[in-house]
mmCIF file of C-alpha atoms in Angstrom:
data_model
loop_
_atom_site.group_PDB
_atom_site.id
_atom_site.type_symbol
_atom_site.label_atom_id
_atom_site.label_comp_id
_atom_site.label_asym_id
_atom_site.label_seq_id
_atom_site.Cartn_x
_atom_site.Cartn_y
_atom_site.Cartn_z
ATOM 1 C CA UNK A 1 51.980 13.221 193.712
ATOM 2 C CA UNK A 2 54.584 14.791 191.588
ATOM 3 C CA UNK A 3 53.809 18.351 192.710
ATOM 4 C CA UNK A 4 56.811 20.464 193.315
ATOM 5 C CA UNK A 5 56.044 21.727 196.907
ATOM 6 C CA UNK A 6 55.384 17.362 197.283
ATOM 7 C CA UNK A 7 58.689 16.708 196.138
ATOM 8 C CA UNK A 8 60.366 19.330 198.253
ATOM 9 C CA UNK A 9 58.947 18.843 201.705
ATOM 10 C CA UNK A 10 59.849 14.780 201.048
ATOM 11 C CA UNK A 11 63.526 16.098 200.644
ATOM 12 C CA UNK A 12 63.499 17.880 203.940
ATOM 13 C CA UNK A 13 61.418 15.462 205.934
ATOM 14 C CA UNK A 14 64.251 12.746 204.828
ATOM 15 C CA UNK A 15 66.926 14.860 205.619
ATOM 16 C CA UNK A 16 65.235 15.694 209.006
ATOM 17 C CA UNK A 17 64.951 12.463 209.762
ATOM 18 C CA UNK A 18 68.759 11.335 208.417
ATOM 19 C CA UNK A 19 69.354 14.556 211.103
ATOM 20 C CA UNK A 20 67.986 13.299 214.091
ATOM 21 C CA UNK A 21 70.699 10.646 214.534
ATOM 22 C CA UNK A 22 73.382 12.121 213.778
ATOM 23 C CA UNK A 23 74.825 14.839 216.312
ATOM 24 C CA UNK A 24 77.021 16.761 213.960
ATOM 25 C CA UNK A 25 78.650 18.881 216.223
ATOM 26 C CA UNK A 26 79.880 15.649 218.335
ATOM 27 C CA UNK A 27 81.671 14.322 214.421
ATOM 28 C CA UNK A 28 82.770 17.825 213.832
ATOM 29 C CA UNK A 29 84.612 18.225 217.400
ATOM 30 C CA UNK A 30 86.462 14.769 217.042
ATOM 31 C CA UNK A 31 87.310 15.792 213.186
ATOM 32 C CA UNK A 32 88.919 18.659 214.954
ATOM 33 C CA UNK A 33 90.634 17.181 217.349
ATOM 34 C CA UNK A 34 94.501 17.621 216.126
ATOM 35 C CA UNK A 35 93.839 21.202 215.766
ATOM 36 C CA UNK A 36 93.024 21.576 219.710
ATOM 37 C CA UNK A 37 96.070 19.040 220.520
ATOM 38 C CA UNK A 38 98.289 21.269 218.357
ATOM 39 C CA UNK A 39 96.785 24.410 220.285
ATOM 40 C CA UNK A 40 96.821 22.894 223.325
ATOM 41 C CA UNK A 41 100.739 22.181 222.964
ATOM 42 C CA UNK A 42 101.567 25.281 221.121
ATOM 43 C CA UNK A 43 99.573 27.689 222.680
ATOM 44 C CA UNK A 44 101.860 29.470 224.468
ATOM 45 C CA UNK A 45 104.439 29.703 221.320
ATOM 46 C CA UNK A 46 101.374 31.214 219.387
ATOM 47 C CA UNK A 47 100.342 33.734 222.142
ATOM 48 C CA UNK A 48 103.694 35.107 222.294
ATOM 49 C CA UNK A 49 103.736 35.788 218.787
ATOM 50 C CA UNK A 50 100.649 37.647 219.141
ATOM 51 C CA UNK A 51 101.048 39.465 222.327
ATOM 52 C CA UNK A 52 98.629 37.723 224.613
ATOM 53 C CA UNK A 53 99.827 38.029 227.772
ATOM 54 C CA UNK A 54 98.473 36.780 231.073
ATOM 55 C CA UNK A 55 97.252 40.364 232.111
ATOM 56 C CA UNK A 56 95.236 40.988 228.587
ATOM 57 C CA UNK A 57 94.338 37.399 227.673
ATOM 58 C CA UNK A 58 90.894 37.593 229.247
ATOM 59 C CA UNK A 59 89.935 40.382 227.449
ATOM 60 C CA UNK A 60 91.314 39.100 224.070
ATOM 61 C CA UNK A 61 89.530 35.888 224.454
ATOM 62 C CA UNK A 62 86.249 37.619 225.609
ATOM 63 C CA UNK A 63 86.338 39.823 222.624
ATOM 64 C CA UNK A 64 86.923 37.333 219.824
ATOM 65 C CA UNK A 65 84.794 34.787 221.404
ATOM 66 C CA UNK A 66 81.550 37.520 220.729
ATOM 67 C CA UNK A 67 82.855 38.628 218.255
ATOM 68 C CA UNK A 68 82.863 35.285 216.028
ATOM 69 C CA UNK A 69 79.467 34.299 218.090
ATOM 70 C CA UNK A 70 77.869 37.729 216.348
ATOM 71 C CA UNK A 71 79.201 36.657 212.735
ATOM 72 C CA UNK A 72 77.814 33.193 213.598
ATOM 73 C CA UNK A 73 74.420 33.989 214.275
ATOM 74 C CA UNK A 74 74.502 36.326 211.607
ATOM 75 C CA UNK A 75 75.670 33.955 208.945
ATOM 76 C CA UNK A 76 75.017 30.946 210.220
ATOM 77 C CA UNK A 77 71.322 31.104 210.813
ATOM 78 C CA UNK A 78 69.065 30.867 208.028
ATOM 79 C CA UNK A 79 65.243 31.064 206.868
ATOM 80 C CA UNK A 80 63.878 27.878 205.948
ATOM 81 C CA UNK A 81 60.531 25.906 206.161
ATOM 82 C CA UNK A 82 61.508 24.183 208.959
ATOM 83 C CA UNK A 83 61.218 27.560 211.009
ATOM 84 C CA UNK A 84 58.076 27.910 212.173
ATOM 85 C CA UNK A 85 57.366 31.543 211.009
ATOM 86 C CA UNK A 86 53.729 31.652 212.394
ATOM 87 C CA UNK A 87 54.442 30.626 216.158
ATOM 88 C CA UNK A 88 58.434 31.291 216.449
ATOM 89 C CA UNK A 89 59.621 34.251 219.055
ATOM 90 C CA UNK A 90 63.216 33.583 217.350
ATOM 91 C CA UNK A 91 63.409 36.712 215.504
ATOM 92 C CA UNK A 92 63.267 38.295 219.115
ATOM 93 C CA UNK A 93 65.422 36.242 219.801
ATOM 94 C CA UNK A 94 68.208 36.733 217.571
ATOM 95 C CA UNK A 95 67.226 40.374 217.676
ATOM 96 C CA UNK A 96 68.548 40.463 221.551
ATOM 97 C CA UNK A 97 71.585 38.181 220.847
ATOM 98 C CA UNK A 98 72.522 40.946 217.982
ATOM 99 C CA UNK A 99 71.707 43.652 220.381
ATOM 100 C CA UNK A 100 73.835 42.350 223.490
ATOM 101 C CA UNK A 101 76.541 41.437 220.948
ATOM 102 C CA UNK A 102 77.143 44.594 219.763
ATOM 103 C CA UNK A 103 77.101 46.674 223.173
ATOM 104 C CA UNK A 104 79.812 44.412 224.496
ATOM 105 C CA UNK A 105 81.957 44.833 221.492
ATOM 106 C CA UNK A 106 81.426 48.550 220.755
ATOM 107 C CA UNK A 107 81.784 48.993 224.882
ATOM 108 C CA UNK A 108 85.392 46.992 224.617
ATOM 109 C CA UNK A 109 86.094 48.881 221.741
ATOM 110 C CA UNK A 110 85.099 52.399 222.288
ATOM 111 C CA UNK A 111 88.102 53.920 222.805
ATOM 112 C CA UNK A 112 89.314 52.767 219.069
ATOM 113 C CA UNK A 113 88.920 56.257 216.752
ATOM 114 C CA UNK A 114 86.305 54.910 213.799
ATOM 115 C CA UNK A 115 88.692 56.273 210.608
ATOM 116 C CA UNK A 116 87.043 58.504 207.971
ATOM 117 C CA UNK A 117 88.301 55.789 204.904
ATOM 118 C CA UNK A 118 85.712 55.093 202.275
ATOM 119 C CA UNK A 119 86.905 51.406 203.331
ATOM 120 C CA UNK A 120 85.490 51.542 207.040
ATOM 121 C CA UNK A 121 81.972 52.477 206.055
ATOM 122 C CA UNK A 122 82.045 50.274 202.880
ATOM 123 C CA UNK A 123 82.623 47.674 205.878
ATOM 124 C CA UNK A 124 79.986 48.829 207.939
ATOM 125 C CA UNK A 125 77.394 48.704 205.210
ATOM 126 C CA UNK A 126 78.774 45.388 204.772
ATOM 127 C CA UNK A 127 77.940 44.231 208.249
ATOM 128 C CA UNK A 128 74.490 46.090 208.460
ATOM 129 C CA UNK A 129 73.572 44.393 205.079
ATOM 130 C CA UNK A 130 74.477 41.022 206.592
ATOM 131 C CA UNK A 131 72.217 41.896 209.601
ATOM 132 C CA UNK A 132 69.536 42.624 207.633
ATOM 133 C CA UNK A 133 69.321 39.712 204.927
ATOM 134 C CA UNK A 134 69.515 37.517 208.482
ATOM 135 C CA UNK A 135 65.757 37.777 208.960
ATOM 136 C CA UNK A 136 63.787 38.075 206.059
ATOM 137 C CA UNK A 137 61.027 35.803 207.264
ATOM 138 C CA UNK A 138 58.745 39.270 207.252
ATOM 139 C CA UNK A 139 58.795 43.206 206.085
ATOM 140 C CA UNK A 140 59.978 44.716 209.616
ATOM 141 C CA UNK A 141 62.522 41.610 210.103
ATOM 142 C CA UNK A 142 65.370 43.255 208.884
ATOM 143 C CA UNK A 143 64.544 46.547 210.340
ATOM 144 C CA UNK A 144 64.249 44.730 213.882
ATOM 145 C CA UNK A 145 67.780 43.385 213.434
ATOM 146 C CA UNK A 146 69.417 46.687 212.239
ATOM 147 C CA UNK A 147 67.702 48.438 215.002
ATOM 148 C CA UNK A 148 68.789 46.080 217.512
ATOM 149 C CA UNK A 149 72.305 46.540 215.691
ATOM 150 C CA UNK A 150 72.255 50.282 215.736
ATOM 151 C CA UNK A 151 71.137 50.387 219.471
ATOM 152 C CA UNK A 152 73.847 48.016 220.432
ATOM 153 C CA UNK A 153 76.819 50.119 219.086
ATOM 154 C CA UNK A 154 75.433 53.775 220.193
ATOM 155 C CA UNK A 155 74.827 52.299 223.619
ATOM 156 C CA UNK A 156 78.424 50.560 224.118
ATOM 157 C CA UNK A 157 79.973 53.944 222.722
ATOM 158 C CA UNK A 158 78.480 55.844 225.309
ATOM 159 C CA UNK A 159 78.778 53.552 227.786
ATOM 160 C CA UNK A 160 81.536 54.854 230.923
ATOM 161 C CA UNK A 161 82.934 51.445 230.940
ATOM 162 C CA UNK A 162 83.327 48.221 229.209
ATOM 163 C CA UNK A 163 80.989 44.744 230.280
ATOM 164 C CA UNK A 164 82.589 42.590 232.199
ATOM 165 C CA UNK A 165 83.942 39.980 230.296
ATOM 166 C CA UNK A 166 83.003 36.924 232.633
ATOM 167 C CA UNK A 167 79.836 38.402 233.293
ATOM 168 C CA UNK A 168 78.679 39.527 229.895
ATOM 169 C CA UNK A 169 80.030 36.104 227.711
ATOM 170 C CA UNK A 170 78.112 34.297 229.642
ATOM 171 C CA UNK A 171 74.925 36.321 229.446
ATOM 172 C CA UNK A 172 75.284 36.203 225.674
ATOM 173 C CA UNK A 173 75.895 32.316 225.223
ATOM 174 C CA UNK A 174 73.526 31.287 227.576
ATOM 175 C CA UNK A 175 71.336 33.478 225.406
ATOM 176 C CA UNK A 176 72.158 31.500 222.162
ATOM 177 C CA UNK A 177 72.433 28.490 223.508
ATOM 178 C CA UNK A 178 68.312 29.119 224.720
ATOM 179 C CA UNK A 179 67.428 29.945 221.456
ATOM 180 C CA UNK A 180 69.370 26.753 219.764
ATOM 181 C CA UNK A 181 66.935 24.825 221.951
ATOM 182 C CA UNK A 182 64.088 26.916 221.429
ATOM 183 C CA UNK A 183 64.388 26.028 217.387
ATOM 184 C CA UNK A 184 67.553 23.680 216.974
ATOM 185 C CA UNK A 185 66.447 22.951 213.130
ATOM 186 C CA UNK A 186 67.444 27.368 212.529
ATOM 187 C CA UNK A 187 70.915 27.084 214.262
ATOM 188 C CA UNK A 188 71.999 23.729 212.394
ATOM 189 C CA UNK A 189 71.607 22.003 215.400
ATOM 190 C CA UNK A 190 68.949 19.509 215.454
ATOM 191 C CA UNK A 191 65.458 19.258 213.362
ATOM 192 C CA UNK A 192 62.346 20.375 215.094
ATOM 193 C CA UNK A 193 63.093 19.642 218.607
ATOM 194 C CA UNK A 194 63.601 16.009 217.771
ATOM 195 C CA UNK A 195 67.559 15.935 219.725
ATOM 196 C CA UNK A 196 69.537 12.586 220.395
ATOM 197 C CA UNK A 197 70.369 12.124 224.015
ATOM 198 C CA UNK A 198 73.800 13.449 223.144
ATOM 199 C CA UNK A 199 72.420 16.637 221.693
ATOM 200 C CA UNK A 200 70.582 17.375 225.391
ATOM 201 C CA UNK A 201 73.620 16.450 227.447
ATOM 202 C CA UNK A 202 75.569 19.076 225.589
ATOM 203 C CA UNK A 203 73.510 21.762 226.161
ATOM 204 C CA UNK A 204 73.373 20.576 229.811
ATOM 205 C CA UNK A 205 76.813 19.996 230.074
ATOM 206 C CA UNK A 206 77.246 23.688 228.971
ATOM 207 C CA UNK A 207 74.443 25.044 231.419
ATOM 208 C CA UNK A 208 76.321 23.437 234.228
ATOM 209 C CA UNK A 209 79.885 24.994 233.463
ATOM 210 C CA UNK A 210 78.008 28.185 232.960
ATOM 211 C CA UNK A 211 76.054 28.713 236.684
ATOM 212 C CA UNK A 212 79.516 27.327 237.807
ATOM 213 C CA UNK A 213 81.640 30.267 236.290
ATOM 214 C CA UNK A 214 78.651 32.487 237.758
ATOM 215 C CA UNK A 215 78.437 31.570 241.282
ATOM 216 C CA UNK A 216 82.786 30.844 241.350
ATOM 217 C CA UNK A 217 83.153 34.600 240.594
ATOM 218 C CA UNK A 218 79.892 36.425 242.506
ATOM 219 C CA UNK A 219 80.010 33.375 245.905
ATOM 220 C CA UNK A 220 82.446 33.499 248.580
ATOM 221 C CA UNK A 221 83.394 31.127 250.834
ATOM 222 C CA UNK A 222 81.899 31.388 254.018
ATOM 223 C CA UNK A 223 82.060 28.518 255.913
ATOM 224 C CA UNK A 224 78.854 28.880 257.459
ATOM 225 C CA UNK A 225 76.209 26.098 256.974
ATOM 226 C CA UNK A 226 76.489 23.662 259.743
ATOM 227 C CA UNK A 227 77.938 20.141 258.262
ATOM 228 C CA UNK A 228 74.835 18.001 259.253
ATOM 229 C CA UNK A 229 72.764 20.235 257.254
ATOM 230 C CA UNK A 230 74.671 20.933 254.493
ATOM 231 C CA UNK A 231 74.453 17.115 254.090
ATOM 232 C CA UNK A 232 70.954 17.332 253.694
ATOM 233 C CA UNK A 233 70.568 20.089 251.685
ATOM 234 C CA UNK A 234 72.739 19.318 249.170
ATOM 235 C CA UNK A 235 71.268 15.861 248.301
ATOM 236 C CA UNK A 236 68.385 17.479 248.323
ATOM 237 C CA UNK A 237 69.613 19.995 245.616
ATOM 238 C CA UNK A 238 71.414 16.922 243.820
ATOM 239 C CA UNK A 239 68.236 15.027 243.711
ATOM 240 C CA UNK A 240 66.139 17.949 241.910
ATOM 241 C CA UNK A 241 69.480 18.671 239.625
ATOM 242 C CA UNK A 242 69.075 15.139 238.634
ATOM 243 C CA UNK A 243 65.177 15.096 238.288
ATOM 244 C CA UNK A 244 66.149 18.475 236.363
ATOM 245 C CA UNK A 245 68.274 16.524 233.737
ATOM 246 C CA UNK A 246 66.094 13.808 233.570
ATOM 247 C CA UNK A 247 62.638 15.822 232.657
ATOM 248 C CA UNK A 248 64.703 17.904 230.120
ATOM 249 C CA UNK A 249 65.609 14.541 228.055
ATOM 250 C CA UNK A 250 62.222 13.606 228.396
ATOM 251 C CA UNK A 251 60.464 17.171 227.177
ATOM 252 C CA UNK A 252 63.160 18.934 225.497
ATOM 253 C CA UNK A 253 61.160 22.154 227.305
ATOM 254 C CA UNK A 254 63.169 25.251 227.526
ATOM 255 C CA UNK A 255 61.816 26.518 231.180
ATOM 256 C CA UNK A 256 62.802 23.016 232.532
ATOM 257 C CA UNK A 257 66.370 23.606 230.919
ATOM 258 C CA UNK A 258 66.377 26.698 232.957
ATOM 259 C CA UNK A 259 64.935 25.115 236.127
ATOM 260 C CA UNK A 260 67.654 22.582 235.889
ATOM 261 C CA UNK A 261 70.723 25.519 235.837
ATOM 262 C CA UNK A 262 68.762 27.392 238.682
ATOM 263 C CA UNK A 263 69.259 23.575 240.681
ATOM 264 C CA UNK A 264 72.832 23.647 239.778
ATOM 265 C CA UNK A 265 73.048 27.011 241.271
ATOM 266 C CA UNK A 266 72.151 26.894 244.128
ATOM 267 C CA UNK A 267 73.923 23.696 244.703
ATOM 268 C CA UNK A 268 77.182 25.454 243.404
ATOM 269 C CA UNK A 269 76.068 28.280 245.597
ATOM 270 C CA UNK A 270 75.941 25.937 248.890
ATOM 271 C CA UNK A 271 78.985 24.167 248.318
ATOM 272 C CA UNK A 272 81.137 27.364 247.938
ATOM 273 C CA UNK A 273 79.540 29.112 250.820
ATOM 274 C CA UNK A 274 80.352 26.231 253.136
ATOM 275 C CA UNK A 275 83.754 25.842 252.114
ATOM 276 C CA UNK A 276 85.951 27.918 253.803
ATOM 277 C CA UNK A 277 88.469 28.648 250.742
ATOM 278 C CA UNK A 278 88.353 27.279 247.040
ATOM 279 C CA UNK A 279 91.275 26.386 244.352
ATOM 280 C CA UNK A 280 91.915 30.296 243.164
ATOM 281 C CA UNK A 281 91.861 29.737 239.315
ATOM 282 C CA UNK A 282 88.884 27.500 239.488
ATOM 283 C CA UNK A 283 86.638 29.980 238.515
ATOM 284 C CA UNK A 284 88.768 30.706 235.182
ATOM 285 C CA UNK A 285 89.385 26.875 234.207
ATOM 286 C CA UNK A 286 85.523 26.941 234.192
ATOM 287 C CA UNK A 287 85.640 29.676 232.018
ATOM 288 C CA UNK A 288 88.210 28.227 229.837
ATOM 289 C CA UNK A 289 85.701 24.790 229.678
ATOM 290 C CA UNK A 290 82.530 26.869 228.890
ATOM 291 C CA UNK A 291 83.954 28.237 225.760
ATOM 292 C CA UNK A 292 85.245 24.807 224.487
ATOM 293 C CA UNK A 293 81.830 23.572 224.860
ATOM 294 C CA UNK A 294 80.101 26.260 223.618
ATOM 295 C CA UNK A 295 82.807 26.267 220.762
ATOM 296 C CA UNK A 296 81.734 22.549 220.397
ATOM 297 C CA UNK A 297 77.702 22.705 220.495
ATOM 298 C CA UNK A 298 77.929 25.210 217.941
ATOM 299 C CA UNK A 299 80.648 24.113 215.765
ATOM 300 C CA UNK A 300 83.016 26.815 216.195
ATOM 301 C CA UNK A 301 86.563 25.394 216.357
ATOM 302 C CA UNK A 302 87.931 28.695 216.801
ATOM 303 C CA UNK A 303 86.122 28.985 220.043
ATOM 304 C CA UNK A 304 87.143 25.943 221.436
ATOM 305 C CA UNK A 305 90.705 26.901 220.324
ATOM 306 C CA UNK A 306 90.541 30.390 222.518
ATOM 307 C CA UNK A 307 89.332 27.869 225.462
ATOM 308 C CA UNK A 308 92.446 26.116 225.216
ATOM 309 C CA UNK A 309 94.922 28.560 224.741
ATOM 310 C CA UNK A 310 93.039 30.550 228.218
ATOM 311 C CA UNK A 311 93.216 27.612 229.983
ATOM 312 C CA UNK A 312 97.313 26.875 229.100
ATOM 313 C CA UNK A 313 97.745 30.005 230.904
ATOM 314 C CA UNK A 314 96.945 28.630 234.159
ATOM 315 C CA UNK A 315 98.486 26.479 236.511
ATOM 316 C CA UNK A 316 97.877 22.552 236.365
ATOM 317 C CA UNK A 317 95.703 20.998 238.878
ATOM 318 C CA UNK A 318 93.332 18.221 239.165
ATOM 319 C CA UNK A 319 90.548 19.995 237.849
ATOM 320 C CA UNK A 320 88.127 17.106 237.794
ATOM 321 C CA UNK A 321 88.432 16.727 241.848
ATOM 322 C CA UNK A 322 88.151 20.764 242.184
ATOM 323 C CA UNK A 323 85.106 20.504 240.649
ATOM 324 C CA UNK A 324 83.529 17.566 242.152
ATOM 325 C CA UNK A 325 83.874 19.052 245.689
ATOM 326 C CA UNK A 326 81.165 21.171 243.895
ATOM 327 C CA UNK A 327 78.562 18.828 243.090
#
């Protein structure tokens, strides 16, 4: 009874279970919350100050947003009993996240000249020490991350040109935000799969902004489905989105998460190729929404902070009817 491995798996299955009710990330956000008023109202002061500008802000944000998302899962992570060592792909996981992390930032920043200071590699032992102690559930976990790490930079410095911002932050969140759901209880996020309804509408609501920013900046309007079956079509693709959303609160299963963004797609898809023009910074206000969420589901202020200050660089609309027209 009063065994020590007795007393310690008590302690964890009562804070699991204080866990399950409490979304942290929703308490953290509205903590936060005069921090994105004062961005949102002094953004523009603070980008001046910096040198943001409108033609290099996209890049900035892109490049700070992975870059914080790579010290994140570095740091943030962590190897506990509640990962499931024995049955968990998660060190693959992370492994790709570290990979596609670094070959966007060492493509971005390949033109930089690495100085010869004792101080830059004392910083890049640093780093590849952090990668390693990441993933020390086994012998070859730490040489899986600083291969992955390795690979990463040596492919983005040879690389001809950068990734796509757009293209390649959403690859890599959509990435982390699978593998929150895959194990929430590794990430901080939730215990064992167990989520509250508002954990699962998070991730959803980020999933949705995402295949939006994908199919506003890769879809063009066409205006080419006839209107009486358009109609049809896109109840029917509103009717499996919302079956989608439904099974995934039910099951918490990772393929119907992605079944459910591949529904939102297509319906995105449809709507934009029967329009026959759409608001022009739509596509970048979705952008600018993506981040805040993702900034929110993984309690990254700073993140949700760059989402503001992007979208203050763009014109004022009624966003909220843009995107309807979508759905």
């Amino acid at each position: 009874m009063f065994n020590d491995t007795v007393i310690v798996q008590s302690a964890v299955s009562a804070f699991n279970n204080a866990a399950l009710v409490a979304p942290a990330f929703l308490w953290w956000t509205i903590l936060a919350f005069p921090i994105f008023i004062m961005a949102y109202f002094c953004g523009n002061m603070f980008l001046g100050r910096i040198g943001w500008t409108q033609e290099n802000i996209l890049n900035r944000v892109s490049i700070w947003t992975i870059g914080l998302t790579f010290l994140w899962v570095v740091l943030f992570g962590g190897n506990y009993v509640v990962l499931r060592d024995g049955l968990s792909a998660l060190p693959l996981m992370t492994a790709v996240i570290v990979f596609l992390t670094s070959l966007f930032l060492s493509s971005h920043l390949r033109g930089v000249k690495l100085p010869r200071r004792s101080t830059c590699w004392i910083g890049a032992l640093i780093i590849i020490t952090m990668v390693g102690l990441s993933d020390l559930h086994t012998w070859w976990g730490p040489l899986l991350q600083i291969g992955a790490l390795v690979l990463g930079v040596m492919l983005g410095r040879a690389a001809k040109c950068e990734m796509r911002p757009i293209a390649g932050t959403v690859l890599i969140l959509t990435t982390i935000v699978v593998a929150i759901l895959m194990q929430p209880e590794f990430f901080r996020f939730g215990q064992l799969g167990n989520l509250t309804i508002i954990h699962l509408l998070g991730l959803v609501a980020f999933g949705v902004m995402a295949m939006a920013v994908v199919v506003l900046h890769n879809v063009n309007p066409r205006g080419r489905i006839h209107r009486s079956a358009f109609v049809k079509l896109k109840w029917l693709m509103r009717l499996l989105a919302v079956l989608g959303i439904v099974l995934f609160v039910m099951t918490e299963a990772v393929p119907i998460f992605l079944g459910t963004l591949a529904a939102f797609f297509v319906l995105f898809a449809m709507s934009i190729w029967h329009s026959t023009s759409i608001p022009a910074d739509l596509g970048a206000k979705s952008f600018a929404m993506m981040l805040m969420l993702f900034g929110m589901l993984t309690v990254m202020p700073a993140i949700v902070v760059l989402g503001i200050l992007y979208w203050g660089t763009m014109p004022k609309s009624n966003v909220w009817r843009e995107i309807r027209a979508l759905l």
